[in-house]
Short mmCIF file of C-alpha atoms (C1' of nucleotides) in Angstrom, two decimals:
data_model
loop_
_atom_site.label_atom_id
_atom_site.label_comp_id
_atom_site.label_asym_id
_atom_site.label_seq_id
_atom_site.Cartn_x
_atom_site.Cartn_y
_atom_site.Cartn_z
CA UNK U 1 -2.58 21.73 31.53
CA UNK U 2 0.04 19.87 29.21
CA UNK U 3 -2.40 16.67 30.11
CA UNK U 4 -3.36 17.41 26.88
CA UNK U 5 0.17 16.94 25.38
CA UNK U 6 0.42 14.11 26.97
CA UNK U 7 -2.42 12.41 25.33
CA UNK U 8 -1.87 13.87 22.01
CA UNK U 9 1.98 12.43 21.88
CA UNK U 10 0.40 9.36 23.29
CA UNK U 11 -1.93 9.32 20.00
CA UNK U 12 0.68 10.37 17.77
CA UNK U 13 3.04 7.03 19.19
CA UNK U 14 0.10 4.56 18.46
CA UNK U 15 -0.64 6.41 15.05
CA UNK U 16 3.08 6.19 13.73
CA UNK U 17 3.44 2.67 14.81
CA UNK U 18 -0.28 1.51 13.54
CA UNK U 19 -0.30 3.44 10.33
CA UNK U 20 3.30 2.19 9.53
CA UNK U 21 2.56 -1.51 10.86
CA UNK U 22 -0.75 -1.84 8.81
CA UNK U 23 -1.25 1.01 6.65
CA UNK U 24 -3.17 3.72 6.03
CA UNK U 25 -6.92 2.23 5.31
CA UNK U 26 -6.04 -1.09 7.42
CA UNK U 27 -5.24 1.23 10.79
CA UNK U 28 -9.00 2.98 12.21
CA UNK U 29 -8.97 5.59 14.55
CA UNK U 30 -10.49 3.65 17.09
CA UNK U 31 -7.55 1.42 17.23
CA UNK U 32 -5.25 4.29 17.48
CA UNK U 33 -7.31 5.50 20.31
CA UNK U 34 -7.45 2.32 21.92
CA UNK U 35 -3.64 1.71 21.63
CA UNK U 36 -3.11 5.31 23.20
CA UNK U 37 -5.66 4.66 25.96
CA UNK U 38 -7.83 6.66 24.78
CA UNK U 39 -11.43 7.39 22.59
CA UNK U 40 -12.11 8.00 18.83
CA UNK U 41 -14.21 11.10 19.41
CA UNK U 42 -10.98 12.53 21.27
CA UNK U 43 -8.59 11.85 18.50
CA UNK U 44 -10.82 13.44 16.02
CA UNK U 45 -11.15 16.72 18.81
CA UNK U 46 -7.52 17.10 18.95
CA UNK U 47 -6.65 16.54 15.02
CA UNK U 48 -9.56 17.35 13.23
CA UNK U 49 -10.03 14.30 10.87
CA UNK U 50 -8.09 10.94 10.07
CA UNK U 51 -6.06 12.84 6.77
CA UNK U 52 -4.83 15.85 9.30
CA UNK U 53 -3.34 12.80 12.12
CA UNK U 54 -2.15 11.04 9.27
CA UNK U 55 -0.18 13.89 7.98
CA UNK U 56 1.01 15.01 11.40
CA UNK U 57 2.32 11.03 12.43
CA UNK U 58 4.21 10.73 9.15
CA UNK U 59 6.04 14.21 8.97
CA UNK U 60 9.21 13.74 8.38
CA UNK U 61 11.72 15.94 8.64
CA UNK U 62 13.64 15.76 5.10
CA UNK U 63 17.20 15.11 5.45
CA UNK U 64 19.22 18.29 4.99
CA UNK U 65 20.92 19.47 1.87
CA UNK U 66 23.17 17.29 -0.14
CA UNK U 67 25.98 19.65 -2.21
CA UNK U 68 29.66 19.67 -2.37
CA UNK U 69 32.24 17.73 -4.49
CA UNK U 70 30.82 14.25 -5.88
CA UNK U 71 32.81 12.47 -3.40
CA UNK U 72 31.50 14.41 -0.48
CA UNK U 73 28.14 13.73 -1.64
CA UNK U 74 28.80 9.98 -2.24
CA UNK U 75 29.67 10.61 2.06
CA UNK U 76 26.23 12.62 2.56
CA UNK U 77 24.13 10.11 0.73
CA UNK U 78 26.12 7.12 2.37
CA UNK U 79 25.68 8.67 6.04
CA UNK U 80 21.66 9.28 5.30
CA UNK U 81 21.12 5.73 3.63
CA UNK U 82 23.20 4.05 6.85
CA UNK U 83 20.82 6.28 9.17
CA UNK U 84 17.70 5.37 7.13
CA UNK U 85 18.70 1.61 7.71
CA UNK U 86 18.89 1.59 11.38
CA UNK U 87 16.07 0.43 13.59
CA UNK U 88 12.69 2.02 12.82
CA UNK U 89 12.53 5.42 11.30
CA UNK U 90 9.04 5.70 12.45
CA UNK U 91 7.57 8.55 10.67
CA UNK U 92 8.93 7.68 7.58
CA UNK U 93 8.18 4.06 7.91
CA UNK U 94 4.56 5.15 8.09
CA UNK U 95 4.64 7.43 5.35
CA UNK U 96 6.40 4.62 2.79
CA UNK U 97 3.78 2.21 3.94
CA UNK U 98 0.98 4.35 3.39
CA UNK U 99 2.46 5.89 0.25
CA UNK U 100 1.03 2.70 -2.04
CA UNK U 101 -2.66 2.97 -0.63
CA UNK U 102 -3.16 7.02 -0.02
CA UNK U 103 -2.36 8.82 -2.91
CA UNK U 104 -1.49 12.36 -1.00
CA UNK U 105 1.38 10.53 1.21
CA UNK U 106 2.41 9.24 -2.35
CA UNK U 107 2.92 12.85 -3.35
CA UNK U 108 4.78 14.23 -0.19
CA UNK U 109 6.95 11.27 -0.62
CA UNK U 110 7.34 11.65 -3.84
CA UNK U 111 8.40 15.41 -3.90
CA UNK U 112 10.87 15.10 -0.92
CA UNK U 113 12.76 12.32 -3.01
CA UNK U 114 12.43 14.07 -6.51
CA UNK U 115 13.15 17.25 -4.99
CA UNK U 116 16.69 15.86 -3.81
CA UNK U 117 17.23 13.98 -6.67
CA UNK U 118 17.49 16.84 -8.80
CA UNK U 119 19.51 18.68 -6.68
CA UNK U 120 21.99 16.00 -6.32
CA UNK U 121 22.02 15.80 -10.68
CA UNK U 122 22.52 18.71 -11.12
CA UNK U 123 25.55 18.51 -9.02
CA UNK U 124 27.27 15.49 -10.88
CA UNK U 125 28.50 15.51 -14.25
CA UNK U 126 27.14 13.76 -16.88
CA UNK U 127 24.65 13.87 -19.11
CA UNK U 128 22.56 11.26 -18.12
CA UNK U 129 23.07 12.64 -14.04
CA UNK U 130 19.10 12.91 -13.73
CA UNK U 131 19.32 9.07 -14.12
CA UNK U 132 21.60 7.95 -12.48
CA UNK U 133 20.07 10.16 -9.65
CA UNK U 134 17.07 8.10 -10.37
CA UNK U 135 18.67 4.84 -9.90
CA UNK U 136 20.51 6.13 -6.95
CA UNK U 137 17.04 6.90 -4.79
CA UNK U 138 15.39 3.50 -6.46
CA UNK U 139 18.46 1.68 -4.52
CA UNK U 140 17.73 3.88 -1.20
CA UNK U 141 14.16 2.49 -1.82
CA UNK U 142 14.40 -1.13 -2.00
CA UNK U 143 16.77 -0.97 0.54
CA UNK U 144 14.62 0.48 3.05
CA UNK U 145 11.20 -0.86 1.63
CA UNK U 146 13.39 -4.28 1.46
CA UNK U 147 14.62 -3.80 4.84
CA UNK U 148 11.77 -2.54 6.89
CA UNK U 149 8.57 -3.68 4.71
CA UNK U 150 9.12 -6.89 3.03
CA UNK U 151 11.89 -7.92 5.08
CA UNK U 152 13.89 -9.50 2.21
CA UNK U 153 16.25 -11.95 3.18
CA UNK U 154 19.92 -11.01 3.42
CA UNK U 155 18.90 -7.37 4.03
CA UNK U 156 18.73 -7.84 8.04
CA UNK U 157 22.25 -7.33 8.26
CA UNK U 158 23.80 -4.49 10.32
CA UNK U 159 23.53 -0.56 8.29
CA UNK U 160 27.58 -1.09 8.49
CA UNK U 161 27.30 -4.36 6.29
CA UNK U 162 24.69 -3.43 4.37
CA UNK U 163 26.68 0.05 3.49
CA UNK U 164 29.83 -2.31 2.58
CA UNK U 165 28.32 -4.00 -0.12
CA UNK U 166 25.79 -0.38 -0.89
CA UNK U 167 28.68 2.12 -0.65
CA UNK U 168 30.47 1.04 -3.64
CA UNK U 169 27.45 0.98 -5.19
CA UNK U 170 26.84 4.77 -4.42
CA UNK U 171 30.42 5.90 -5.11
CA UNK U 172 30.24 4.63 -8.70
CA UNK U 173 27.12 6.19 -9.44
CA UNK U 174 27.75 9.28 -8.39
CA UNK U 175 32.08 9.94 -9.35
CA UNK U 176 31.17 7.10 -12.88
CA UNK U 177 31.48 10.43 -15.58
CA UNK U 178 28.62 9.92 -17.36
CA UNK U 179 29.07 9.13 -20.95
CA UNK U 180 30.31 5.46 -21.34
CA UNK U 181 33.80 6.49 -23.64
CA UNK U 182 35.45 3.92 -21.70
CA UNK U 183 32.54 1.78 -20.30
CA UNK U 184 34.06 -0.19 -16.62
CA UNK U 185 34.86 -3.32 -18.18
CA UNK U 186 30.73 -4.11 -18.56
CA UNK U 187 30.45 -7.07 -20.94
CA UNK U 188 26.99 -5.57 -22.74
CA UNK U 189 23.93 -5.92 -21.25
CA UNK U 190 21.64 -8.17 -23.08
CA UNK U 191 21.81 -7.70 -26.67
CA UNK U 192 21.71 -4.20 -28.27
CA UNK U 193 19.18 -3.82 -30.81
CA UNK U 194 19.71 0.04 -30.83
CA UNK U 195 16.65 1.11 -28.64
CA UNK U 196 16.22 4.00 -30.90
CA UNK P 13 -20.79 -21.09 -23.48
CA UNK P 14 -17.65 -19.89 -23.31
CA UNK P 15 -19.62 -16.63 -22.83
CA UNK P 16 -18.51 -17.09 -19.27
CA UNK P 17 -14.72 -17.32 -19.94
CA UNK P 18 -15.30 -14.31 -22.13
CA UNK P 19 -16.92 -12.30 -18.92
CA UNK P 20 -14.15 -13.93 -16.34
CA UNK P 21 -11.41 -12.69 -18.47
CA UNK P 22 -12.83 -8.80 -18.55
CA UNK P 23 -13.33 -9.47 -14.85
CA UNK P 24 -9.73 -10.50 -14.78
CA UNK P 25 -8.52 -7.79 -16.94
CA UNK P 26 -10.82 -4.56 -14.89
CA UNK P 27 -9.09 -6.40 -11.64
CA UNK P 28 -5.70 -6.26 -12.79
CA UNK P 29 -5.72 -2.75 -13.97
CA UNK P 30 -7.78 -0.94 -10.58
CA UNK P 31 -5.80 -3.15 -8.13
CA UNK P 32 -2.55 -2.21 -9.83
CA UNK P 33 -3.60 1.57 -10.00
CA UNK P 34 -5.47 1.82 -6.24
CA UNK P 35 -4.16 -1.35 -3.68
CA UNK P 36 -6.30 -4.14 -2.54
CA UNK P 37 -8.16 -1.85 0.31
CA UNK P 38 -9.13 1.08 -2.09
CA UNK P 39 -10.22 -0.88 -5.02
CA UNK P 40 -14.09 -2.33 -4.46
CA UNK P 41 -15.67 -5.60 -6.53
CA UNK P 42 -18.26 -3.14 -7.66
CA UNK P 43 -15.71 -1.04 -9.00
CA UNK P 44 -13.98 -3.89 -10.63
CA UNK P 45 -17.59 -4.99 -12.22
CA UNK P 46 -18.72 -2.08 -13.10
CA UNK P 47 -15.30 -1.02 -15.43
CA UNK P 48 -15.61 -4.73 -16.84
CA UNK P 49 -19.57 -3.97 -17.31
CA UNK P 50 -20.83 -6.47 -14.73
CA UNK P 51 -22.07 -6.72 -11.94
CA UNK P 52 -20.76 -7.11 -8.20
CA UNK P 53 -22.80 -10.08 -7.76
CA UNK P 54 -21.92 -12.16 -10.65
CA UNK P 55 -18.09 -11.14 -9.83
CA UNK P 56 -18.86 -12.87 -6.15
CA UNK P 57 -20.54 -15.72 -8.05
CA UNK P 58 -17.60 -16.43 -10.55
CA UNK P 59 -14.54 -15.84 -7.86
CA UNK P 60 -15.75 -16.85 -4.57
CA UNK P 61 -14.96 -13.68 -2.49
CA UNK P 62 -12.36 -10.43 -2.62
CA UNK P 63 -9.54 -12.48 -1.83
CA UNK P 64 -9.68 -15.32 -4.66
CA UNK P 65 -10.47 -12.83 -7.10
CA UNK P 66 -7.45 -10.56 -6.41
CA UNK P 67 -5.51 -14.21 -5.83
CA UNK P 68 -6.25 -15.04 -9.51
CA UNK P 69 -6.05 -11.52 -11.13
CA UNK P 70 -2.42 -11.28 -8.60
CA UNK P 71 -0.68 -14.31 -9.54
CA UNK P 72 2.32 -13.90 -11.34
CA UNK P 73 4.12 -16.58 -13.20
CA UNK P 74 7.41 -16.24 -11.85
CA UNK P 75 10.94 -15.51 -13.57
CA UNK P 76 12.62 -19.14 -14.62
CA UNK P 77 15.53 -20.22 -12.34
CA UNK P 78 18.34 -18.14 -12.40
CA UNK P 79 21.55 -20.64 -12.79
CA UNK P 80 24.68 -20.77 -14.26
CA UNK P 81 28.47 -19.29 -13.95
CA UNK P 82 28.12 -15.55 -12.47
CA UNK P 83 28.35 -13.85 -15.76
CA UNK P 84 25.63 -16.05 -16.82
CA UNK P 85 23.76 -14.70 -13.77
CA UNK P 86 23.88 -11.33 -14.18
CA UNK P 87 22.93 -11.61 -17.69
CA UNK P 88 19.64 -13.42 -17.06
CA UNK P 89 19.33 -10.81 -13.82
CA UNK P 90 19.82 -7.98 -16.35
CA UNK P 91 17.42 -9.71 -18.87
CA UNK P 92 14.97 -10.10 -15.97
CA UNK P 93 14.91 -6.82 -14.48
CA UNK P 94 14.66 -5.58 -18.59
CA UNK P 95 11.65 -7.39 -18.22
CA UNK P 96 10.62 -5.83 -15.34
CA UNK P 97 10.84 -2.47 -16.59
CA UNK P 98 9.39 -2.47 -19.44
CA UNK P 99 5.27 -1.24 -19.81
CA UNK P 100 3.04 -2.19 -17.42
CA UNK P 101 3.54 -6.07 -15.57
CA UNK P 102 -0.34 -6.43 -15.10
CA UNK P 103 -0.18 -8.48 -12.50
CA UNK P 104 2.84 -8.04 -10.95
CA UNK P 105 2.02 -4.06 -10.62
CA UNK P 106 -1.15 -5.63 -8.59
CA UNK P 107 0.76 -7.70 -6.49
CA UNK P 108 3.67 -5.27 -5.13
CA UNK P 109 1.35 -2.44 -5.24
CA UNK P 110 -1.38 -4.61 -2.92
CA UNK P 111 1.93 -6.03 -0.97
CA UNK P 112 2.38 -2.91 1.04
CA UNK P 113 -1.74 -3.01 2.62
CA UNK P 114 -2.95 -6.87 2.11
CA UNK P 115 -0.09 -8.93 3.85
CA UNK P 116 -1.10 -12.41 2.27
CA UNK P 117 0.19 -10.64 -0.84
CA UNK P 118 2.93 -9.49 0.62
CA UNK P 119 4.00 -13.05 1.99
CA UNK P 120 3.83 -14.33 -1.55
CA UNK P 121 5.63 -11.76 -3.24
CA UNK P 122 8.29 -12.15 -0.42
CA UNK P 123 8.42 -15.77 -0.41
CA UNK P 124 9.21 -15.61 -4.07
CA UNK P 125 11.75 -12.92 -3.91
CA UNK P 126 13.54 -14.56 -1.24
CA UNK P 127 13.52 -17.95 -2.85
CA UNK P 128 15.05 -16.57 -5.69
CA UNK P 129 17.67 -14.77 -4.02
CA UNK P 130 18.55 -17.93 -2.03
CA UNK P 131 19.24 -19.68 -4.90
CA UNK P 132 21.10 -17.09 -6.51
CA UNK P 133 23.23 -16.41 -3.80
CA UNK P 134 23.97 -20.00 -3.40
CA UNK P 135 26.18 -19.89 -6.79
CA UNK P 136 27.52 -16.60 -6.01
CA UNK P 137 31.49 -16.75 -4.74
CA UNK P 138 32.07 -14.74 -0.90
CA UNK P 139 30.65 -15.36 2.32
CA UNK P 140 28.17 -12.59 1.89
CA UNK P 141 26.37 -13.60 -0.78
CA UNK P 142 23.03 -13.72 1.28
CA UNK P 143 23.50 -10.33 1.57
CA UNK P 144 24.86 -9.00 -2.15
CA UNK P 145 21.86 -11.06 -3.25
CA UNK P 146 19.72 -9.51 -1.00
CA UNK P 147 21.35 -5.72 -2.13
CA UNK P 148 20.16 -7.16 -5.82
CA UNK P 149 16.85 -7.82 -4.95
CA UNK P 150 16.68 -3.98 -2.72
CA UNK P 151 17.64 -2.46 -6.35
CA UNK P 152 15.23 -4.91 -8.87
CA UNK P 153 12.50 -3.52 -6.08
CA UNK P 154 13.47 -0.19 -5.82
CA UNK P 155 13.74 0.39 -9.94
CA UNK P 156 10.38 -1.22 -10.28
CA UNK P 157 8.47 0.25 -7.76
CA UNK P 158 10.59 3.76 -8.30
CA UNK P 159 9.69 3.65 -12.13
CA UNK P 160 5.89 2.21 -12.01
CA UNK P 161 4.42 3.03 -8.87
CA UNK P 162 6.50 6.24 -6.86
CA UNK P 163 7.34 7.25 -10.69
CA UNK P 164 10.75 9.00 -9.43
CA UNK P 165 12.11 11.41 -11.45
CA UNK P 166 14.59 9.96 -13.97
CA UNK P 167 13.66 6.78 -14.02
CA UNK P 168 10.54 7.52 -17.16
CA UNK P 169 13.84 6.24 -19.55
CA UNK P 170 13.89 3.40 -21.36
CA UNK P 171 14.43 0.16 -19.85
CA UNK P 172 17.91 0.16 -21.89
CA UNK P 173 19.02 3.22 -20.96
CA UNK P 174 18.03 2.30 -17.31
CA UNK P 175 20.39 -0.80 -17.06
CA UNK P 176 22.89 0.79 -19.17
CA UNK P 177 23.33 2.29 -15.32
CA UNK P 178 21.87 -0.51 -13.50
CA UNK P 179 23.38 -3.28 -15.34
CA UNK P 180 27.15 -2.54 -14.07
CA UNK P 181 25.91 -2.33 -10.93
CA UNK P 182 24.45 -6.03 -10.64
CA UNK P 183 27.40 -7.34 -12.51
CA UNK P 184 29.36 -5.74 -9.90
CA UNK P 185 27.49 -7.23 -6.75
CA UNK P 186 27.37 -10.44 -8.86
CA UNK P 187 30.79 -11.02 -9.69
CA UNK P 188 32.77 -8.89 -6.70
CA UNK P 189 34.70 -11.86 -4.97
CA UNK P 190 32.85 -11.60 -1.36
CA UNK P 191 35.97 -10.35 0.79
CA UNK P 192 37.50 -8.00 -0.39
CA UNK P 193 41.22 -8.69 -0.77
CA UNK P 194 40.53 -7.42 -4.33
CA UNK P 195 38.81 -4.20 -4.18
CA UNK P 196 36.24 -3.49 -7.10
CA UNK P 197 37.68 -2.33 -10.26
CA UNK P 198 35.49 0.56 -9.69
CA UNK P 199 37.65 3.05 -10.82
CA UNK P 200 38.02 5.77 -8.73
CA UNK P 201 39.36 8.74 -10.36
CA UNK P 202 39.73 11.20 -7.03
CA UNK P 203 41.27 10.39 -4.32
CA UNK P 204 39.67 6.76 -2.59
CA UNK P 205 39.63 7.10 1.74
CA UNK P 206 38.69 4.24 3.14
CA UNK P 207 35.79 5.30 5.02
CA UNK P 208 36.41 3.43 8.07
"C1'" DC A 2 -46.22 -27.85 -24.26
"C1'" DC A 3 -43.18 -28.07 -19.64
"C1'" DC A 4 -38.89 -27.92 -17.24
"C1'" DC A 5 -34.28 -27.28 -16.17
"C1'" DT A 6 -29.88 -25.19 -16.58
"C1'" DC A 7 -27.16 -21.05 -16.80
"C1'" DG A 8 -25.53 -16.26 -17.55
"C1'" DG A 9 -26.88 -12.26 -15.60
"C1'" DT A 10 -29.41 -8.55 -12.61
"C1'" DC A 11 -31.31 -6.57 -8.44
"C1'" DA A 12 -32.28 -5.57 -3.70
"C1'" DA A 13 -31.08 -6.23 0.75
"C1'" DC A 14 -28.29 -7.40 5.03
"C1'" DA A 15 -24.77 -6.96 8.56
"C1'" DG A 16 -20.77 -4.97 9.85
"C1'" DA A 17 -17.24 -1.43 10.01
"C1'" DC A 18 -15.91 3.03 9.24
"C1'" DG A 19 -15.20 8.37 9.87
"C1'" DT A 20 -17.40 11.80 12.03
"C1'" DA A 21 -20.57 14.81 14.96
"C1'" DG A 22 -22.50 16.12 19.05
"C1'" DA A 23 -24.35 15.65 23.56
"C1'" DC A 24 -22.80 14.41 27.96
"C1'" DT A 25 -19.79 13.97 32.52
"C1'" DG A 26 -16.81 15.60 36.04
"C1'" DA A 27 -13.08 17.96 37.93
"C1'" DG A 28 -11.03 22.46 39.01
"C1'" DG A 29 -10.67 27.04 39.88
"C1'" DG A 30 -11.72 32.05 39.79
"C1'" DA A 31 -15.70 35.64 41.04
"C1'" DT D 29 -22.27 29.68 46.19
"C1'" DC D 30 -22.46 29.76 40.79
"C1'" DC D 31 -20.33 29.31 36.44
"C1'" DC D 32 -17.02 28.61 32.96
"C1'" DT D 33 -13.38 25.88 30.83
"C1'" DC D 34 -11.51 21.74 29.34
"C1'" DA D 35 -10.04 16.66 29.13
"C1'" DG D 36 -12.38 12.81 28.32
"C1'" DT D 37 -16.50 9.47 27.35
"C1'" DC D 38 -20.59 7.68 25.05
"C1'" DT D 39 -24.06 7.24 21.56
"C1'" DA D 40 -25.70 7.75 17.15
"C1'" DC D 41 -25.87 8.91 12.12
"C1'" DG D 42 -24.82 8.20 7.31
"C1'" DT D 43 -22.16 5.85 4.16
"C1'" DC D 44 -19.69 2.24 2.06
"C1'" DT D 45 -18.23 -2.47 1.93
"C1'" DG D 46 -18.31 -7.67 1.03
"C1'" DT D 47 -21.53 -10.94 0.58
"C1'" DT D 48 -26.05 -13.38 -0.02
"C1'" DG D 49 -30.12 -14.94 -2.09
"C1'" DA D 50 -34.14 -14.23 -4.77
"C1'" DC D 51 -35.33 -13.21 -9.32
"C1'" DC D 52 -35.38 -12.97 -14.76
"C1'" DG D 53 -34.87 -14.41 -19.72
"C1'" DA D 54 -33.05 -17.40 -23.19
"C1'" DG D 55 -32.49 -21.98 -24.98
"C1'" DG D 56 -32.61 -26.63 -25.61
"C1'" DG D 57 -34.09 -31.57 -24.52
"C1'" DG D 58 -38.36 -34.48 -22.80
#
DNA sequence: CCCCTCGGTCAACAGACGTAGACTGAGGGA
DNA sequence: TCCCTCAGTCTACGTCTGTTGACCGAGGGG
C-alpha cells in the first residue's frame, strides 16, 4: 500500500536533517534508519545505495529564473536571499553541508549557482558583470553558510534585518555600471601597485 | 637530529595540503604519510592521534586586531580579506574546509570569527553594528570559500580586481551611520522604491 | 666488545562502515 | 487450502580506519 511511502518520507526526514546536521561521511545509514524507525537493510532496499539517498534528500529545487531590468533583478535576488535566510531550508542545508566533504554534491551545487550566475551577468552591464555576479553569490554564501552552519554572531537576526543591511548591498552590485569612470566616493583600496 | 623536525615538517606540510583538498573525514593518516613518504605509524608516534595532528597542521595564526577610526577599519578589513584571497592559506583552507564535517574545527574557526567581529563592531557607529559586522564576516566567508573551495565562477580574478568590487562594499557596511536617517550614497541611477 | 637511545618500519587488532542476502509474517486472490 | 507478493528484520561479509606494539639498524658512550 502507500505504507511504503510512508516509510520512505519517514527516511528521507531523518536523512535531510542527519546529513545536513552532521554531514555527509559523519551521518551512517543506520542512524538514518534508526531516526526513521526503521533498519539499514530497508533503506538500502528502497534507495539503492547511500550516494542515490543522498542525492534524493538534498534535491533541491533551483530557484526559478532571474531576468528583467537590473532593478527587478536586484528584487528577484533580494526575495530568494530573504527566503534562503528563513528557518531551515532543509534540502539545501544538507547539500551545502555535504558540499565540503563529497565532491559530487560539490558539483550539483556548484552548477546550480554558476549556472545562475551567468545568467544574471549577462543581464547587467558592465564589463566586469561575471564578477560582480561572483561576488554577488559569495555574499548569498556566507550569509547562509554564516547563518545556518557556523552560526556567526550578528547573523541570527530576522531575514527582514538581515536584508536591510544585505539589500543595499545587492542593489549596488547589480545597477553600480561597471567600469569605475566615476568610482562611489571609494578612498582606494590598499595601495595600487598596478596588479598587472 | 633534527632529522625529526625535518620529517614533522613534511608530515605537516602532506597534512595541510590533503586536509585542505579532501576534509578531516576523507583524508586518512596513511594517506597523509604516505604523500610525505612515511609511515602511518611514525605519524601516530610524532602527533599523538588524528585530532592533534590536524590541530597542529589546522592552526592558523590569526589576523592582528582590527582597531582604529572606521576608515582605518575597512582598510585593514580590505588588507585582510587581500590576504585572504590571495594563493592558497595552507592552513586556513584546512581549517574552513574541515569546519563544515569535524565540529571542534568548526568551534575554533567560529570562535575566532566572532571574536573578531565583536570587536570590530564595538568601534563601528549604529545600533546594528553586531549585525553589519556580522554581514562583513558572511562576505570575507563567502569570497573565500566561493574563490578556494566552491571555486564560483568569476571569482578566479585577482585578489585586486576582486575588492575593487568588494572593497566598496565593506567600506559601505563599515562606515554607513547604523540608522538610516542618511541613506547610503549609493547612487541610484533608476528610480529608488523603498521596498517596504 | 656491549648497551642504550632513537628514527623508522611492519603487522596486527578492534571497531565501524556500506552492502548483500536470507529470513519472517501478514494479506489476499485462486 | 496453497502460494505469491511485499514491508520489514536480522545476520554476516569484506573493507577501511585509527591506533598499538613489537621489531630493526645506525651510532655513540661505557
Amino acid at each position: 500500500m502507500e505504507q511504503r511511502q510512508r516509510t520512505e518520507t519517514r527516511i528521507l526526514t531523518a536523512a535531510r536533517r542527519l546529513f545536513g546536521e552532521h554531514g555527509y561521511d559523519r551521518t551512517t545509514i543506520r542512524a538514518i534508519a534508526f531516526e526513521a524507525g526503521s533498519d539499514a537493510g530497508l533503506v538500502m532496499r528502497y534507495f539503492g545505495s547511500k550516494e542515490k539517498l543522498f542525492a534524493q534528500a538534498a534535491a533541491t529545487p533551483a530557484d526559478g529564473p532571474i531576468e528583467g531590468s537590473p532593478e527587478q533583478i536586484a528584487e528577484l535576488l533580494t526575495v530568494a536571499l530573504t527566503e534562503k535566510l528563513a528557518d531551515e531550508p532543509g534540502a539545501a542545508l544538507a547539500a551545502l553541508r555535504a558540499m565540503f566533504s563529497y565532491p559530487e554534491a560539490a558539483d550539483e551545487v556548484r552548477a546550480a549557482m554558476t549556472g545562475q550566475q551567468r545568467q544574471i551577468a549577462a543581464q547587467l552591464p558592465g564589463d566586469d558583470a561575471l564578477l560582480r555576479s561572483g561576488v554577488i553569490g559569495a555574499l548569498t554564501l556566507g550569509l547562509v553558510i554564516g547563518r545556518h552552519l557556523v552560526r556567526l554572531d550578528g547573523l541570527d537576526a530576522s531575514p527582514e534585518e538581515l536584508m536591510a543591511v544585505a539589500g543595499p548591498l545587492i542593489e549596488e552590485l547589480v545597477t553600480t555600471n561597471g567600469r569605475r569612470d566615476t568610482p562611489p566616493r571609494s578612498r582606494r583600496p590598499v595601495s595600487g601597485p598596478t596588479p598587472d
